[in-house]
Tab-separated table of N, CA and C in Angstrom:
chain	number	residue	atom	x	y	z
A	1	MET	N	137.716	55.939	65.828
A	1	MET	CA	136.527	56.114	64.827
A	1	MET	C	136.398	57.570	64.374
A	2	THR	N	136.033	57.686	63.167
A	2	THR	CA	135.910	59.047	62.613
A	2	THR	C	134.477	59.519	62.807
A	3	ALA	N	134.552	60.790	63.059
A	3	ALA	CA	133.080	61.470	63.179
A	3	ALA	C	132.380	61.567	61.715
A	4	ARG	N	131.159	61.342	62.008
A	4	ARG	CA	130.197	61.562	60.752
A	4	ARG	C	129.977	62.930	60.329
A	5	PRO	N	130.039	63.356	59.231
A	5	PRO	CA	129.874	64.865	58.962
A	5	PRO	C	128.371	65.071	59.319
A	6	ASN	N	128.139	66.332	59.825
A	6	ASN	CA	126.677	66.802	60.194
A	6	ASN	C	126.049	67.338	58.985
A	7	ARG	N	125.374	66.373	58.122
A	7	ARG	CA	124.576	66.895	56.886
A	7	ARG	C	123.187	67.146	57.132
A	8	ARG	N	122.585	68.039	56.513
A	8	ARG	CA	121.085	67.958	56.645
A	8	ARG	C	120.466	67.013	55.543
A	9	GLY	N	119.538	66.363	55.942
A	9	GLY	CA	119.019	65.301	55.069
A	9	GLY	C	118.103	66.142	54.050
A	10	PHE	N	117.718	65.347	53.029
A	10	PHE	CA	116.945	65.917	51.883
A	10	PHE	C	115.657	66.747	52.538
A	11	ALA	N	115.041	66.115	53.338
A	11	ALA	CA	113.708	66.717	53.854
A	11	ALA	C	113.928	67.415	55.147
A	12	ALA	N	115.055	67.606	55.655
A	12	ALA	CA	115.268	68.156	56.996
A	12	ALA	C	114.784	69.487	57.059
A	13	ARG	N	114.153	69.817	58.350
A	13	ARG	CA	113.628	71.349	58.428
A	13	ARG	C	114.792	72.102	58.712
A	14	PRO	N	114.689	73.423	58.463
A	14	PRO	CA	115.668	74.201	58.790
A	14	PRO	C	115.794	74.525	60.319
A	15	ALA	N	117.032	74.891	60.669
A	15	ALA	CA	117.311	74.950	62.277
A	15	ALA	C	116.444	76.049	62.873
A	16	ASP	N	116.104	76.975	62.112
A	16	ASP	CA	115.221	78.182	62.682
A	16	ASP	C	113.786	77.986	62.335
A	17	PRO	N	112.926	77.371	63.442
A	17	PRO	CA	111.474	77.079	62.895
A	17	PRO	C	110.610	78.269	62.343
A	18	GLU	N	110.931	79.334	62.858
A	18	GLU	CA	110.169	80.606	62.469
A	18	GLU	C	110.391	80.778	60.857
A	19	HIS	N	111.622	80.587	60.508
A	19	HIS	CA	112.122	80.707	59.019
A	19	HIS	C	111.278	79.626	58.267
A	20	TRP	N	111.268	78.546	58.908
A	20	TRP	CA	110.562	77.299	58.350
A	20	TRP	C	109.084	77.438	57.963
A	21	ILE	N	108.467	77.985	58.946
A	21	ILE	CA	107.057	78.264	58.937
A	21	ILE	C	106.735	79.476	57.927
A	22	LYS	N	107.404	80.563	57.821
A	22	LYS	CA	107.259	81.565	56.926
A	22	LYS	C	107.520	81.159	55.510
A	23	ALA	N	108.545	80.196	55.383
A	23	ALA	CA	108.835	79.888	54.012
A	23	ALA	C	107.693	79.119	53.236
A	24	ALA	N	106.734	78.514	54.223
A	24	ALA	CA	105.669	77.742	53.758
A	24	ALA	C	104.558	78.350	53.004
A	25	GLU	N	104.600	79.808	53.168
A	25	GLU	CA	103.657	80.742	52.722
A	25	GLU	C	103.567	80.515	51.110
A	26	ALA	N	102.344	80.525	50.760
A	26	ALA	CA	102.257	80.573	49.043
A	26	ALA	C	102.452	81.960	48.550
A	27	PRO	N	103.045	82.104	47.492
A	27	PRO	CA	103.223	83.438	46.859
A	27	PRO	C	101.801	83.989	46.581
A	28	PRO	N	101.772	85.227	46.481
A	28	PRO	CA	100.259	85.808	46.029
A	28	PRO	C	100.003	85.617	44.616
A	29	PRO	N	98.898	85.496	44.209
A	29	PRO	CA	98.446	85.122	42.888
A	29	PRO	C	98.820	86.177	42.002
A	30	ARG	N	99.199	85.965	40.735
A	30	ARG	CA	99.704	86.933	39.797
A	30	ARG	C	98.643	88.105	39.570
A	31	ASP	N	97.397	87.887	39.280
A	31	ASP	CA	96.314	88.915	39.378
A	31	ASP	C	94.899	88.186	39.600
A	32	ALA	N	94.027	88.949	39.714
A	32	ALA	CA	92.626	88.344	39.925
A	32	ALA	C	92.118	87.577	38.777
A	33	ALA	N	92.604	87.871	37.539
A	33	ALA	CA	92.161	87.229	36.301
A	33	ALA	C	92.725	85.785	36.372
A	34	ALA	N	93.722	85.618	36.975
A	34	ALA	CA	94.182	84.251	36.894
A	34	ALA	C	93.484	83.095	37.840
A	35	SER	N	92.474	83.552	38.461
A	35	SER	CA	91.809	82.629	39.358
A	35	SER	C	90.788	81.788	38.460
A	36	PHE	N	91.241	80.656	38.013
A	36	PHE	CA	90.503	79.791	37.388
A	36	PHE	C	89.856	78.763	38.107
A	37	THR	N	88.624	78.434	37.779
A	37	THR	CA	87.800	77.533	38.650
A	37	THR	C	87.598	76.172	37.874
A	38	ALA	N	87.912	75.873	36.902
A	38	ALA	CA	87.658	74.549	36.158
A	38	ALA	C	88.897	74.282	35.284
A	39	ARG	N	89.169	72.946	35.024
A	39	ARG	CA	90.284	72.444	34.389
A	39	ARG	C	89.381	71.648	33.097
A	40	LEU	N	90.092	71.833	32.028
A	40	LEU	CA	89.503	71.309	30.618
A	40	LEU	C	90.617	70.245	30.153
A	41	THR	N	90.165	68.946	29.975
A	41	THR	CA	91.043	67.986	29.452
A	41	THR	C	90.713	67.569	28.113
A	42	ILE	N	91.503	67.443	27.083
A	42	ILE	CA	91.214	67.041	25.790
A	42	ILE	C	92.178	66.049	25.512
A	43	ASP	N	91.919	65.232	24.450
A	43	ASP	CA	92.661	64.209	23.909
A	43	ASP	C	93.065	64.712	22.522
A	44	VAL	N	94.502	64.866	22.392
A	44	VAL	CA	95.197	65.206	20.968
A	44	VAL	C	96.149	64.172	20.716
A	45	THR	N	96.483	64.243	19.358
A	45	THR	CA	97.468	63.379	18.972
A	45	THR	C	98.948	63.894	19.542
A	46	PRO	N	99.836	62.990	19.669
A	46	PRO	CA	101.158	63.613	20.079
A	46	PRO	C	101.699	64.610	19.009
A	47	GLU	N	101.323	64.382	17.668
A	47	GLU	CA	101.899	65.264	16.789
A	47	GLU	C	101.138	66.617	16.935
A	48	LEU	N	99.899	66.770	17.230
A	48	LEU	CA	99.098	68.064	17.350
A	48	LEU	C	99.765	68.685	18.774
A	49	ARG	N	99.897	67.950	19.707
A	49	ARG	CA	100.410	68.542	20.923
A	49	ARG	C	101.764	69.089	20.675
A	50	GLY	N	102.605	68.526	19.824
A	50	GLY	CA	103.908	69.157	19.361
A	50	GLY	C	103.761	70.332	18.730
A	51	ARG	N	102.744	70.484	17.793
A	51	ARG	CA	102.561	71.678	17.075
A	51	ARG	C	102.163	72.827	18.024
A	52	ILE	N	101.313	72.516	18.909
A	52	ILE	CA	100.704	73.552	19.755
A	52	ILE	C	101.904	73.946	20.675
A	53	LYS	N	102.555	73.094	21.225
A	53	LYS	CA	103.633	73.544	22.066
A	53	LYS	C	104.724	74.406	21.266
A	54	ILE	N	105.050	74.182	20.117
A	54	ILE	CA	105.973	74.961	19.243
A	54	ILE	C	105.212	76.193	19.123
A	55	ALA	N	104.013	76.227	18.678
A	55	ALA	CA	103.312	77.605	18.332
A	55	ALA	C	103.363	78.401	19.604
A	56	ALA	N	103.113	77.932	20.719
A	56	ALA	CA	103.128	78.644	21.925
A	56	ALA	C	104.526	79.316	22.245
A	57	PHE	N	105.538	78.391	22.140
A	57	PHE	CA	106.854	78.808	22.309
A	57	PHE	C	107.255	80.053	21.341
A	58	GLN	N	106.848	79.847	20.031
A	58	GLN	CA	107.128	80.839	19.220
A	58	GLN	C	106.569	82.186	19.435
A	59	ARG	N	105.279	82.134	20.025
A	59	ARG	CA	104.596	83.390	20.397
A	59	ARG	C	105.062	83.852	21.786
A	60	GLY	N	105.883	83.048	22.389
A	60	GLY	CA	106.298	83.581	23.871
A	60	GLY	C	105.315	83.501	24.862
A	61	VAL	N	104.372	82.576	24.871
A	61	VAL	CA	103.338	82.387	25.822
A	61	VAL	C	103.373	80.930	26.110
A	62	THR	N	102.593	80.685	27.220
A	62	THR	CA	102.419	79.234	27.637
A	62	THR	C	101.284	78.783	26.811
A	63	VAL	N	101.276	77.455	26.783
A	63	VAL	CA	100.205	76.671	26.016
A	63	VAL	C	98.782	77.043	26.594
A	64	ALA	N	98.733	77.007	27.930
A	64	ALA	CA	97.487	77.293	28.604
A	64	ALA	C	96.993	78.797	28.266
A	65	ASP	N	97.961	79.742	28.280
A	65	ASP	CA	97.407	81.166	28.057
A	65	ASP	C	97.001	81.154	26.528
A	66	MET	N	97.810	80.596	25.679
A	66	MET	CA	97.346	80.640	24.235
A	66	MET	C	96.042	79.967	23.937
A	67	LEU	N	95.667	78.833	24.577
A	67	LEU	CA	94.616	78.050	24.386
A	67	LEU	C	93.358	78.834	24.990
A	68	ARG	N	93.731	79.578	26.191
A	68	ARG	CA	92.523	80.246	26.832
A	68	ARG	C	92.037	81.400	25.899
A	69	ASP	N	93.047	82.117	25.435
A	69	ASP	CA	92.870	83.064	24.495
A	69	ASP	C	91.998	82.722	23.085
A	70	LEU	N	92.494	81.567	22.697
A	70	LEU	CA	91.820	80.968	21.540
A	70	LEU	C	90.347	80.690	21.888
A	71	LEU	N	90.259	79.994	23.012
A	71	LEU	CA	88.873	79.625	23.338
A	71	LEU	C	87.910	80.860	23.620
A	72	ALA	N	88.477	81.843	24.333
A	72	ALA	CA	87.773	83.032	24.440
A	72	ALA	C	87.436	83.751	23.306
A	73	ARG	N	88.057	83.743	22.199
A	73	ARG	CA	87.802	84.313	20.914
A	73	ARG	C	86.725	83.498	20.245
A	74	ALA	N	86.906	82.154	20.356
A	74	ALA	CA	85.886	81.278	19.658
A	74	ALA	C	84.570	81.311	20.309
A	75	PHE	N	84.583	81.548	21.620
A	75	PHE	CA	83.321	81.419	22.358
A	75	PHE	C	83.087	82.745	23.285
A	76	PRO	N	82.879	83.817	22.622
A	76	PRO	CA	82.630	85.011	23.444
A	76	PRO	C	81.507	84.873	24.324
A	77	ALA	N	81.548	85.757	25.260
A	77	ALA	CA	80.461	85.702	26.340
A	77	ALA	C	79.262	86.477	25.653
A	78	THR	N	78.082	86.021	26.013
A	78	THR	CA	76.884	86.598	25.517
A	78	THR	C	76.343	87.444	26.524
A	79	GLU	N	75.502	88.476	26.176
A	79	GLU	CA	74.808	89.325	27.071
A	79	GLU	C	73.992	88.628	27.927
A	80	GLY	N	74.027	88.860	29.285
A	80	GLY	CA	73.193	88.190	30.320
A	80	GLY	C	73.847	87.055	30.864
A	81	GLU	N	74.893	86.570	30.285
A	81	GLU	CA	75.582	85.356	30.739
A	81	GLU	C	76.453	85.603	31.902
A	82	PRO	N	76.518	84.745	32.958
A	82	PRO	CA	77.432	84.903	34.071
A	82	PRO	C	78.851	84.735	33.697
A	83	GLN	N	79.792	85.613	34.134
A	83	GLN	CA	81.136	85.510	33.691
A	83	GLN	C	81.909	84.833	34.707
């Protein structure tokens, strides 16, 4: 009989457990301003979604960043309002 090749499975752990544990650490956040606490869901037509994605791509930003900036300009913080 021929020997079966020793291949690691798709979800196999690395041979070195210390390396496996260290690799599970999450990367640090980009910056403190990127700590968002709420998610906003809206319904848009597929055509509008496409136009939004194209506009973000042309500006070199993500859709989320572009829409955050748009909403921040449309709804500026007022005096005394918690941020």
